[in-house]
Coordinates of C-alpha atoms in Angstrom, one line a residue:
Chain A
X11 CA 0.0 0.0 0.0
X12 CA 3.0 2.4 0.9
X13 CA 4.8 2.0 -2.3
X14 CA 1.3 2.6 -4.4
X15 CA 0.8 6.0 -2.7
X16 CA 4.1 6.4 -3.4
X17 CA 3.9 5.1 -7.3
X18 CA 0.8 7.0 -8.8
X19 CA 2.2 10.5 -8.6
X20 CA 5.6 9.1 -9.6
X21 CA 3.6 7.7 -12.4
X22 CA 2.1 11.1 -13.4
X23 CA 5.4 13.5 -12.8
X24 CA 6.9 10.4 -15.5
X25 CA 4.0 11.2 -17.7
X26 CA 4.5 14.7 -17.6
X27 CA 8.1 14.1 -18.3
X28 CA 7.2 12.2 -21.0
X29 CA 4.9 13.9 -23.0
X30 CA 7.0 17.2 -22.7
X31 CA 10.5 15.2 -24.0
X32 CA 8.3 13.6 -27.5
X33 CA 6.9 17.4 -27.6
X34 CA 10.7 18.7 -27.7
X35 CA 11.8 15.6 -30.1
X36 CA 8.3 16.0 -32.4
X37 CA 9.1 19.9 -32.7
X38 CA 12.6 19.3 -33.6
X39 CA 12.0 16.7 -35.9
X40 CA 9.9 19.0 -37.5
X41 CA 6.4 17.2 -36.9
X42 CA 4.9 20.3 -35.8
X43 CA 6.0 23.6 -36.3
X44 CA 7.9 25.0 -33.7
X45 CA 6.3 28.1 -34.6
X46 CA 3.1 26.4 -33.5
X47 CA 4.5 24.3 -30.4
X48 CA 8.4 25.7 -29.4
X49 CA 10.0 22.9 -28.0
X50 CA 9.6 22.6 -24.3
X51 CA 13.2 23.7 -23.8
X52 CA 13.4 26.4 -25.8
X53 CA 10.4 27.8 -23.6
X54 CA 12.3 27.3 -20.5
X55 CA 15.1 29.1 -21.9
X56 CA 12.8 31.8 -22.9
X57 CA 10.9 32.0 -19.6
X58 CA 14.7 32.6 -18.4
X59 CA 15.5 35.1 -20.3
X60 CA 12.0 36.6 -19.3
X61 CA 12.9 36.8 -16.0
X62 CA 16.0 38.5 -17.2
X63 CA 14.3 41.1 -19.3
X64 CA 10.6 41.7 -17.9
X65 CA 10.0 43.0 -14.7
X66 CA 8.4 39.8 -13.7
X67 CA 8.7 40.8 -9.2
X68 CA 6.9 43.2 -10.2
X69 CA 4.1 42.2 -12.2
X70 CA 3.7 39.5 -10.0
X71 CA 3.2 41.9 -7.1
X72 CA 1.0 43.9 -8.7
X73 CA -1.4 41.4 -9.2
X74 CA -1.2 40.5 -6.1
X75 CA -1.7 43.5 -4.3
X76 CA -5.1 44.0 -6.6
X77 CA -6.5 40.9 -6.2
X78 CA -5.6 41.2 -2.1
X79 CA -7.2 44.6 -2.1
X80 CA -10.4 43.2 -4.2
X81 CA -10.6 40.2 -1.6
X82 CA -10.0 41.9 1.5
X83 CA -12.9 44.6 0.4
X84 CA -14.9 41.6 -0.3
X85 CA -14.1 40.3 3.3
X86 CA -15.4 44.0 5.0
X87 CA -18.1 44.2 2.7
X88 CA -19.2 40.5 2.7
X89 CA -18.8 39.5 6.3
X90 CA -21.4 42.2 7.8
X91 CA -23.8 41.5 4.6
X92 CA -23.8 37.8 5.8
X93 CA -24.0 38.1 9.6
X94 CA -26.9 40.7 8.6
X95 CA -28.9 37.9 6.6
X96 CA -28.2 35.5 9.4
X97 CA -29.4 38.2 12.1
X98 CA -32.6 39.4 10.5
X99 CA -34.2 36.5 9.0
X100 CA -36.6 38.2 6.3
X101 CA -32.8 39.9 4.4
X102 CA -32.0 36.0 4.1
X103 CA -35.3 34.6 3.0
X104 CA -35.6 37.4 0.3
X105 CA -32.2 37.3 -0.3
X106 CA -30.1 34.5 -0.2
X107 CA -31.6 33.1 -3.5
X108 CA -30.6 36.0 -5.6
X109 CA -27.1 36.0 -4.1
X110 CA -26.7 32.4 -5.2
X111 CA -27.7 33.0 -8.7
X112 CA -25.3 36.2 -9.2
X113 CA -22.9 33.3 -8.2
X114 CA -23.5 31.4 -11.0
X115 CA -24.2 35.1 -13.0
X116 CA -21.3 35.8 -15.9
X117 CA -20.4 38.5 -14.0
X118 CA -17.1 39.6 -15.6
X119 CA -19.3 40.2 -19.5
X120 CA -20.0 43.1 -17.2
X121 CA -16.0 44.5 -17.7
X122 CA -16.9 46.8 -20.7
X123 CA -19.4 48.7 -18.7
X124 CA -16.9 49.0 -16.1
X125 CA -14.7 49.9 -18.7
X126 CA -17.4 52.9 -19.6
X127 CA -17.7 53.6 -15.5
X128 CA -14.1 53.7 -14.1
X129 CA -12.0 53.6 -17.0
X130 CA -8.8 51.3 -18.3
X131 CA -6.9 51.0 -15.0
X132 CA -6.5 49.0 -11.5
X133 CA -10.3 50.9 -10.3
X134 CA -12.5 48.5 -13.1
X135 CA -9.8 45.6 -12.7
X136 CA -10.2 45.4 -8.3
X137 CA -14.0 45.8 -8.8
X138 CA -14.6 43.1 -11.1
X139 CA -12.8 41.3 -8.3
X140 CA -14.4 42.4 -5.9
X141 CA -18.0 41.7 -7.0
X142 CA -16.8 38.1 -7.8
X143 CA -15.5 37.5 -4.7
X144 CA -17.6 39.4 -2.0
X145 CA -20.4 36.7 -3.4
X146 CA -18.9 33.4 -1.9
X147 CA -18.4 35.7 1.5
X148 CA -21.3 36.6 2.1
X149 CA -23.2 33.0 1.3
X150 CA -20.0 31.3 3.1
X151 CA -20.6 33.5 6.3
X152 CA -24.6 33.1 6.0
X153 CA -24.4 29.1 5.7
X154 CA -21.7 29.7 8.9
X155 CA -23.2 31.7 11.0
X156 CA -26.9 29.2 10.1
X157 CA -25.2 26.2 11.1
X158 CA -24.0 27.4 14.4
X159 CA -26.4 24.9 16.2
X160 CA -29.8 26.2 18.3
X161 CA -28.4 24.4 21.3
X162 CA -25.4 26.5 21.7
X163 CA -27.5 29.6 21.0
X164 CA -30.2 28.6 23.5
X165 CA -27.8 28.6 26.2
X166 CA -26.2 31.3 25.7
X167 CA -29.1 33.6 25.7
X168 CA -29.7 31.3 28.8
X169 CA -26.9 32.7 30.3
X170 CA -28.5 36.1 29.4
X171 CA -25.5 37.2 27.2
X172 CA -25.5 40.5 25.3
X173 CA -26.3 40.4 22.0
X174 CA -22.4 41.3 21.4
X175 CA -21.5 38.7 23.9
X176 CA -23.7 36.3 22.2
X177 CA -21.5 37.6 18.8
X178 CA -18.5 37.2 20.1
X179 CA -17.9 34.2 22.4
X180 CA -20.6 31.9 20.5
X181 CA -21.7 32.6 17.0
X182 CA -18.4 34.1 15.3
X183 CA -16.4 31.6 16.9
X184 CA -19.0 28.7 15.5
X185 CA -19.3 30.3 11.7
X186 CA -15.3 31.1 11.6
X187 CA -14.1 28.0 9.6
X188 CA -16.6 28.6 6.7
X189 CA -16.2 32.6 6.8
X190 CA -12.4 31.2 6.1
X191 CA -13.8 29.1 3.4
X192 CA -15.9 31.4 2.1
X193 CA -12.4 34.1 2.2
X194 CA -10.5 31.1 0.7
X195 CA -13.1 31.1 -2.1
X196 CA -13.3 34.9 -2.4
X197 CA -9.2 34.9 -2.7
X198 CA -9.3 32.5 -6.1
X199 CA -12.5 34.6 -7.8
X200 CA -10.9 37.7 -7.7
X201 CA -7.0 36.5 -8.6
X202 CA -9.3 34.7 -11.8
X203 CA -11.0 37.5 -12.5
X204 CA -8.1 39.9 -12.1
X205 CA -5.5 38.2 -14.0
X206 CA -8.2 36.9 -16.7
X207 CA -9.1 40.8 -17.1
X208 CA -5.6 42.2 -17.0
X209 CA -5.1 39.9 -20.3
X210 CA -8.1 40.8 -21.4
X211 CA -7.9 45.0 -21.2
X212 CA -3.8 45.0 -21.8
X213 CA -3.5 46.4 -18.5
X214 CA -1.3 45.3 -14.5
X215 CA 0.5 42.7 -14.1
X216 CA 0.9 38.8 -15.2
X217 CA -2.1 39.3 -17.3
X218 CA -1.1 41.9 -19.3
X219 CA 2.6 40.0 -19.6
X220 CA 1.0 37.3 -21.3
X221 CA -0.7 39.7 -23.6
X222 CA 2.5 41.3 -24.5
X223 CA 4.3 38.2 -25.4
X224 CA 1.3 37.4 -27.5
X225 CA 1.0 40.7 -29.3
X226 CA 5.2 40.7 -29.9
X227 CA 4.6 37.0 -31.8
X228 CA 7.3 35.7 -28.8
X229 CA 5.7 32.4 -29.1
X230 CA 8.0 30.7 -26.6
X231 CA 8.3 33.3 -24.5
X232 CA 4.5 33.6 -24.4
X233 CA 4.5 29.6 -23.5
X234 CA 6.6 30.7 -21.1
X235 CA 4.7 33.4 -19.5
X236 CA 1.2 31.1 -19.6
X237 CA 3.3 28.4 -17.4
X238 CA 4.1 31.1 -15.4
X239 CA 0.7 32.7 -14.6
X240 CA -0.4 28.8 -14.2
X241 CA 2.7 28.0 -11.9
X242 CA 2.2 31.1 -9.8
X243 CA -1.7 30.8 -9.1
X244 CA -1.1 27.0 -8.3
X245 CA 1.5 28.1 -6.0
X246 CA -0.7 30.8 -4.1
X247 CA -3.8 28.3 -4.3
X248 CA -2.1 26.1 -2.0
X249 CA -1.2 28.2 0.0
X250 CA -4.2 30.0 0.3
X251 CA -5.4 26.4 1.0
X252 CA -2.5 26.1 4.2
X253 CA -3.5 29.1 5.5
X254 CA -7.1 28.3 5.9
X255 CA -6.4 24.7 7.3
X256 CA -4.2 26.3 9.3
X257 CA -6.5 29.4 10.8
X258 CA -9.7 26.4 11.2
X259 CA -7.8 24.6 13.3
X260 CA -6.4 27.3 15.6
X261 CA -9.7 28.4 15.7
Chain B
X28 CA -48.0 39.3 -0.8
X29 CA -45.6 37.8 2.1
X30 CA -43.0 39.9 3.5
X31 CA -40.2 38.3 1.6
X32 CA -42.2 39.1 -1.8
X33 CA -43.0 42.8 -0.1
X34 CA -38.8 43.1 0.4
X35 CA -38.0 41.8 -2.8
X36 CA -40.3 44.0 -5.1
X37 CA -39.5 47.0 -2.8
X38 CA -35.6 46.1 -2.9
X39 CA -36.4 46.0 -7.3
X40 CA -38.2 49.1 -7.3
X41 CA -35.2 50.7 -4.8
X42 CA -32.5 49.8 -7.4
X43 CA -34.8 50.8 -10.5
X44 CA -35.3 54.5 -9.0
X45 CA -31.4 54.6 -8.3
X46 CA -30.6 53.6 -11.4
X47 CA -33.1 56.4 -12.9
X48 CA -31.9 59.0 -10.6
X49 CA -28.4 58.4 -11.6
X50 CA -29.1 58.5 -14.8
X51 CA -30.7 61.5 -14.5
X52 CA -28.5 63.2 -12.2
X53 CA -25.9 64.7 -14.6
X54 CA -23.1 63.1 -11.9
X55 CA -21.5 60.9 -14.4
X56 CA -21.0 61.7 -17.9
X57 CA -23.9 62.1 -20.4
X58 CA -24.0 58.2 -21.7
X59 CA -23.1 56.6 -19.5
X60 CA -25.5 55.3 -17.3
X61 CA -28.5 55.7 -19.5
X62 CA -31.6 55.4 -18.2
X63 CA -33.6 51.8 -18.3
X64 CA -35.9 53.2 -21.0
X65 CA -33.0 54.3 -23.7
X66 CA -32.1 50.5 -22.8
X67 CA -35.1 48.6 -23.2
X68 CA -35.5 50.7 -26.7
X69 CA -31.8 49.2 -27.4
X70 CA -32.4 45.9 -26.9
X71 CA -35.9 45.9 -28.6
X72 CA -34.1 47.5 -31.6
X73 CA -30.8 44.9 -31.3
X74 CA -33.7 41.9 -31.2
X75 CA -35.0 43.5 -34.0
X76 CA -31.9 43.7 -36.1
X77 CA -31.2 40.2 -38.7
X78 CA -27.9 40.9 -37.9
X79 CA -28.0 40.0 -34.2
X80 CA -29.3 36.4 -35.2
X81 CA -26.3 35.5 -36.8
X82 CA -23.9 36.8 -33.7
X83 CA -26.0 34.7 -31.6
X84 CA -25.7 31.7 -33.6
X85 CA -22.5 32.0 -34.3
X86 CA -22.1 32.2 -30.0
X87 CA -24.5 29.8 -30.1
X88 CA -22.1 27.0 -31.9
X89 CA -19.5 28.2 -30.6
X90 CA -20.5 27.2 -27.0
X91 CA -22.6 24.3 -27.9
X92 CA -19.5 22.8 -29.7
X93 CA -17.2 23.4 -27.0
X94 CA -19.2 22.5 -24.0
X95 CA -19.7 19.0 -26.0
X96 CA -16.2 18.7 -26.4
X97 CA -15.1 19.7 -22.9
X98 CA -18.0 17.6 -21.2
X99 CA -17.4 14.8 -22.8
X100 CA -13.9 14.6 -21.7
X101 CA -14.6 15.5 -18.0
X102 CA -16.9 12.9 -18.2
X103 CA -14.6 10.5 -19.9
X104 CA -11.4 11.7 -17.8
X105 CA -13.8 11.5 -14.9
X106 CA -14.7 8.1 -14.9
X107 CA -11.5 6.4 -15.8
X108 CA -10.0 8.6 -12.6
X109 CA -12.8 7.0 -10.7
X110 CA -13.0 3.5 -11.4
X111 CA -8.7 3.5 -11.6
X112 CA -7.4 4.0 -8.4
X113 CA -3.8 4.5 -9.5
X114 CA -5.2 6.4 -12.8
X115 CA -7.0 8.5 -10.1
X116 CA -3.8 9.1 -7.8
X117 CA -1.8 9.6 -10.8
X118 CA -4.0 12.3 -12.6
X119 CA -6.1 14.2 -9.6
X120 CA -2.7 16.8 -8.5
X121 CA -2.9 18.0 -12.1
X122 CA -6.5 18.4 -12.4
X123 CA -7.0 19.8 -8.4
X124 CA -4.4 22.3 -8.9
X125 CA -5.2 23.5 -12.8
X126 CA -9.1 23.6 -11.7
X127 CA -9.1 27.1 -10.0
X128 CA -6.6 28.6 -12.3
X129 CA -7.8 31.2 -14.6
X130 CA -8.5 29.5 -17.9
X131 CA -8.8 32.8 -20.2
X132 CA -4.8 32.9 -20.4
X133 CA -4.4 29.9 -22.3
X134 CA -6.6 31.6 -25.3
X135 CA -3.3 32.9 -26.7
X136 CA -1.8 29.4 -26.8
X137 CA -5.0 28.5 -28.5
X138 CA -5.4 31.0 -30.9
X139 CA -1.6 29.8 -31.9
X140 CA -2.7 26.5 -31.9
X141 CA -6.4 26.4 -33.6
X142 CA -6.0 30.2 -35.1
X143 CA -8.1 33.3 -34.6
X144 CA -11.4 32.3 -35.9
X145 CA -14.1 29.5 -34.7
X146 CA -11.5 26.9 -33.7
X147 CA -9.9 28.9 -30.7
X148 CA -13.4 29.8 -29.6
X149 CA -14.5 26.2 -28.9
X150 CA -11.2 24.9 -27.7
X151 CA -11.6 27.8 -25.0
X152 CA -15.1 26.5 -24.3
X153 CA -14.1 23.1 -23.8
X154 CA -10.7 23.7 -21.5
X155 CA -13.5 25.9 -19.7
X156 CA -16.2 23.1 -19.2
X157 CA -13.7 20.4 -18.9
X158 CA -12.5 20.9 -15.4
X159 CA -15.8 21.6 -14.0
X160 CA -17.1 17.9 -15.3
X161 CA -14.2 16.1 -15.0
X162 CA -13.9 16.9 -11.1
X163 CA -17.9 16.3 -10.7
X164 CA -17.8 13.3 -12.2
X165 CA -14.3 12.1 -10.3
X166 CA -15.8 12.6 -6.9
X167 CA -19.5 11.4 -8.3
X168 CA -17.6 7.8 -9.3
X169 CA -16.3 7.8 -6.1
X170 CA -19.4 7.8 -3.8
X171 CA -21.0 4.8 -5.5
X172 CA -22.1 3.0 -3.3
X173 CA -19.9 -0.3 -2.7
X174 CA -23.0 -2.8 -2.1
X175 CA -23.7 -1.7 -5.6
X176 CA -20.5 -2.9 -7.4
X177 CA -20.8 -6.2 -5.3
X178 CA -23.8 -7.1 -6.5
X179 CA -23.1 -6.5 -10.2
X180 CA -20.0 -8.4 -9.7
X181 CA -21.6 -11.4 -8.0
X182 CA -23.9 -11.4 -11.0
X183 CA -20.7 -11.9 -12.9
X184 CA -21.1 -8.3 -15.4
X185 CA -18.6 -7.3 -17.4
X186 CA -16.5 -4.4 -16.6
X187 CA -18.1 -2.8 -19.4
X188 CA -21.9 -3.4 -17.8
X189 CA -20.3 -2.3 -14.7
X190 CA -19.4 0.9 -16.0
X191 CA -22.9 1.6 -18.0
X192 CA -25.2 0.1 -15.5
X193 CA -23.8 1.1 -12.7
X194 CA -21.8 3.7 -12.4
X195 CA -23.5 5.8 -15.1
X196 CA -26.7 5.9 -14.1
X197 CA -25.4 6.6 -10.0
X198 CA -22.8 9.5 -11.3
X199 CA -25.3 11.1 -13.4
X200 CA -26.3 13.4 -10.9
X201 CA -23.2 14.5 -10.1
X202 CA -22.2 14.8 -13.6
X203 CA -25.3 16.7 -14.5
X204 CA -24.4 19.4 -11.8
X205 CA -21.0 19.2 -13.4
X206 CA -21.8 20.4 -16.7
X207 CA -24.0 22.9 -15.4
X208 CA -21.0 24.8 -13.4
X209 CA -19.4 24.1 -16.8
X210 CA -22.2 25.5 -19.0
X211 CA -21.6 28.5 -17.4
X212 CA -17.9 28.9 -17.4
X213 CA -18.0 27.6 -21.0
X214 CA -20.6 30.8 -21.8
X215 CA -17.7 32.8 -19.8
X216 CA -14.5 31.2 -21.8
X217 CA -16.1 31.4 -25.1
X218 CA -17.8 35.2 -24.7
X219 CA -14.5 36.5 -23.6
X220 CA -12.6 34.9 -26.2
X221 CA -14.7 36.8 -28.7
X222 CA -14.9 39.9 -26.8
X223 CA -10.7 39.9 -27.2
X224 CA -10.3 39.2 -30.7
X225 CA -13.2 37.9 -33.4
X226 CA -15.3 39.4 -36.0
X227 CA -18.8 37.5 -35.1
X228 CA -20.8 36.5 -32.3
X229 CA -22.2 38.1 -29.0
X230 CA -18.7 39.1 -27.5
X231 CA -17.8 40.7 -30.5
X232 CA -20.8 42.8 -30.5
X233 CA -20.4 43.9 -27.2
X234 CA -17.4 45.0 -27.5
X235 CA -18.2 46.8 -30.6
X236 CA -21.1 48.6 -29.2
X237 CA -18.1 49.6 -26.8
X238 CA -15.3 50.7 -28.9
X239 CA -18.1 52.9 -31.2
X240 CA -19.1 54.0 -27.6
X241 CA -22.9 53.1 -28.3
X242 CA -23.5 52.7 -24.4
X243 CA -26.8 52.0 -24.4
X244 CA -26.4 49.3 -27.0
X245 CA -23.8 48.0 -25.1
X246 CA -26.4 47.7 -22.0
X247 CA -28.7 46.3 -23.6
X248 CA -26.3 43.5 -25.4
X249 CA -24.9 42.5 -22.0
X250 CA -28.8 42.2 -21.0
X251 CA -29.4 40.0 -23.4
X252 CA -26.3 38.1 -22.4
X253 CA -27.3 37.6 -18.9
X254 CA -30.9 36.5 -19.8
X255 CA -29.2 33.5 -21.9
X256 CA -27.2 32.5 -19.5
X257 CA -29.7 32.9 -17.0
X258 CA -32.5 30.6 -19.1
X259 CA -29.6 28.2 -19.9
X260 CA -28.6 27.8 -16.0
X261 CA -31.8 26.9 -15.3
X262 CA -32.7 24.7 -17.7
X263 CA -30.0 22.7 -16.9
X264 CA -30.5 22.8 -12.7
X265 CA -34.3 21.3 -13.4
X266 CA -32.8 18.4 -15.4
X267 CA -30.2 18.4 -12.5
X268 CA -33.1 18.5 -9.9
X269 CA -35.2 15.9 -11.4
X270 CA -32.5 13.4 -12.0
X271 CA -31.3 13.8 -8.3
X272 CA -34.5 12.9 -7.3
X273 CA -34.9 9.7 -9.0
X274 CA -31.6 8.7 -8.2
X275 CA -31.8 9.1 -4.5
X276 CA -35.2 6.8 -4.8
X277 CA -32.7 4.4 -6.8
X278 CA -29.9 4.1 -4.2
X279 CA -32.5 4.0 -1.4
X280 CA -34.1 1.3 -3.1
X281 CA -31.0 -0.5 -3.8
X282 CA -29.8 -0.1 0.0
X283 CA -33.1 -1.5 1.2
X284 CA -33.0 -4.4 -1.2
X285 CA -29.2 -5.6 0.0
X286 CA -29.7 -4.8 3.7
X287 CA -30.6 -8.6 4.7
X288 CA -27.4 -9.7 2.1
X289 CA -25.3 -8.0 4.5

């Protein structure tokens, strides 16, 4: 049993391999065109020589720092909205449907109105992140704060705790690990929606890079940038994903 | 009217007379936020318009043809992951981490690949609808209930019954709510595909209606948008909803039958 946990993902990593050395030999056989499909290590050199050239930190920061501002607006914004649906029970009858469907809702076809609103720059970019991820908050936070169970309520209020008191020591503690969930959530919509937008207006950070490499016809250098963008949301994914197992069970 | 309906209507009618107000106010630039009426008359004149028809087809097979494509990998992909333990182990770090990454950046490698026109289009709606189906159907294969597979094998069926009499119909459910997350990412993929570089279909017109700065038009397109996908999200949830139901009758069914096996 140990060596089979141990084999599958040795078994995919060989695949990988694999399939990236008969891309390298079919390209420089001339099978495909390596104007088409570089081979693989001519894209790695190129994503070197990237990171030589482009301001890559940068870009990378950038992103970052817009899709953090979106979520943590998200997070003041959505938190409150949530607790609010939870506390007065007519806001989450009436509304807790329509919040799901805007979750579902194509909401980033809106860009070129935002475009028209707030112009080509980091305002329409954050608040298309924003609106995508304040939506998992507030349902995340709502379903939290619902699930807290009667019991625990009933006592406290047995207890005759303060409306605050009843906040703090009972119901934020009980709907925590979902509002993390639901910030988790929030975290990946708006880094999607930021980086997909900052391709899609030529404007920030990784987006834009891969953009660029497009519009210069640097095919390998736009493979490059793609594994890149892929490598470094992957990266901050996980580790989104740490974080949260991390806070739940501190919590 | 119950109070929820009251709230709702009043929350509508809130909104509308914002909207108006704004539109009214002279705050923002003339144009820019029209007001619902100049709207409405745009998208009754854009309906109206043969042109339209052939952008919306042209979205139309666009989507249709991707989502086809993707789906029926997922579902593929899926099931193999599912049934394959090692396939499963082997494949699932790939799919778990590429699933949340932001699939409009691979449209340059696909317009390299399958060029500017249709082709690029429907590859981005399949990569789009492919994740979505293939993890439904992953976690779907894996919840089968084991009694099931017992008794099929104890009835001696070939791995190929197994896989279409049992663990078709019980993932179905699950798939079905797969491809509708993946209808709708595959509407996203293949709208903003268009809206970045094409000469037909919905996307394109939108952004048209931008770039001539017709604002209202440009409302009243991304209306129309949303009501598609809207009408198209829940078409697929009540085929969703109905097959969940049978299926849990199913299961249930099947539980109580093998209970006194056990």
């Amino acid at each position: 049993m140990k060596l089979r946990r141990w084999l599958a993902p040795a078994a995919g990593f060989a695949a990988l391999v694999l399939a990236l050395a008969a891309l390298e030999w079919a390209a420089r056989a001339g099978w495909v065109s390596p104007f088409v499909t570089p081979p693989p290590s001519e894209v790695a050199f190129a994503g070197w020589r990237m990171g030589a050239e482009e301001p890559l930190a940068s870009a990378f920061l950038y992103t970052l720092g817009v899709a953090l501002a979106a979520t943590a607006a998200a997070a003041v914004a959505g938190i409150p909205a949530g607790w609010a649906m939870y506390r007065f029970p007519l806001l989450g009858k009436a509304y807790e449907n329509w919040v799901a469907a805007l979750f579902s809702a194509p909401l980033i076809l809106l860009y070129p109105l935002f475009l028209v609103l707030f112009g080509r720059g980091p305002l329409t970019i954050g608040m298309i992140g924003f609106l995508s991820g304040v939506i998992p908050v507030i349902l995340k936070t709502y379903e939290g704060f619902s699930a807290v169970p009667m019991v625990l309520v009933n006592v406290a209020r047995s207890f005759n705790l303060s409306e605050r008191a009843l906040l703090a020591k009972v119901l934020l503690p009980g709907a925590l690990p979902a509002v993390f969930t639901g910030l988790r959530l929030a975290f990946i919509y708006t880094t999607i929606n930021v980086v997909g937008l900052e391709y899609l207006v030529n404007f920030g950070g990784l987006g834009f890079l891969v953009g660029t490499m497009y519009d210069r016809y640097d095919i390998p250098a736009m493979y490059a940038a793609v594994a890149f963008v892929l490598l470094i949301s992957m990266l901050g994914f996980s580790a989104a994903e740490r974080l949260e197992r991390r806070l739940v069970r501190r919590s | 009217m119950s109070r929820v309906a009251r709230l709702r209507l009043a929350t509508l009618l809130l909104a509308w007379a914002a909207w108006e107000a704004l539109a009214r106010s002279g705050l923002v630039f003339q144009g820019v936020v029209p007001s619902s009426l100049t709207v409405l008359a745009s998208a009754a004149s854009e309906l109206g318009n043969l042109a339209f028809y052939s952008h919306l087809w042209r979205s139309a097979e666009e989507i249709g043809l991707g989502f086809a494509l993707g789906s029926a990998a997922g579902v593929a992909i899926g099931t193999s992951m599912g049934i394959s333990v090692f396939f499963g182990q082997m494949a699932h770090p790939y799919i778990h981490v590429l699933a949340p990454t932001p699939k409009i950046i691979f449209l340059p490698v696909l317009m390299i690949l399958f060029g500017v026109d249709i082709g690029s289009k429907i590859a981005m709606g399949a990569i789009s609808a492919f994740f979505p189906v293939v993890v439904a159907t992953y976690d779907g294969v894996r919840l089968v209930p084991p009694v099931l597979l017992r008794v099929a094998r104890s009835f001696r069926a070939s791995r190929w019954q197994i896989v279409t009499k049992v663990y078709f119909p019980s993932t179905l459910p699950a798939i079905v709510t797969g491809m509708r997350l993946g209808l709708g990412v595959a509407i996203i993929g293949t709208l903003l595909a268009e809206i970045k570089l094409s000469n037909r279909g919905l996307g394109f017109l939108a952004i048209q209606r931008y770039e001539s700065f017709h604002i209202s038009d440009l409302y009243a397109v991304l209306l129309i948008i949303f009501a598609i996908a809207v009408a198209a999200n829940i078409a697929i949830g009540r085929v969703a909803a109905r097959l969940q139901r049978h299926n849990v009758m199913n299961v249930q069914r099947a539980v109580v039958l093998n209970r006194p096996v056990r």
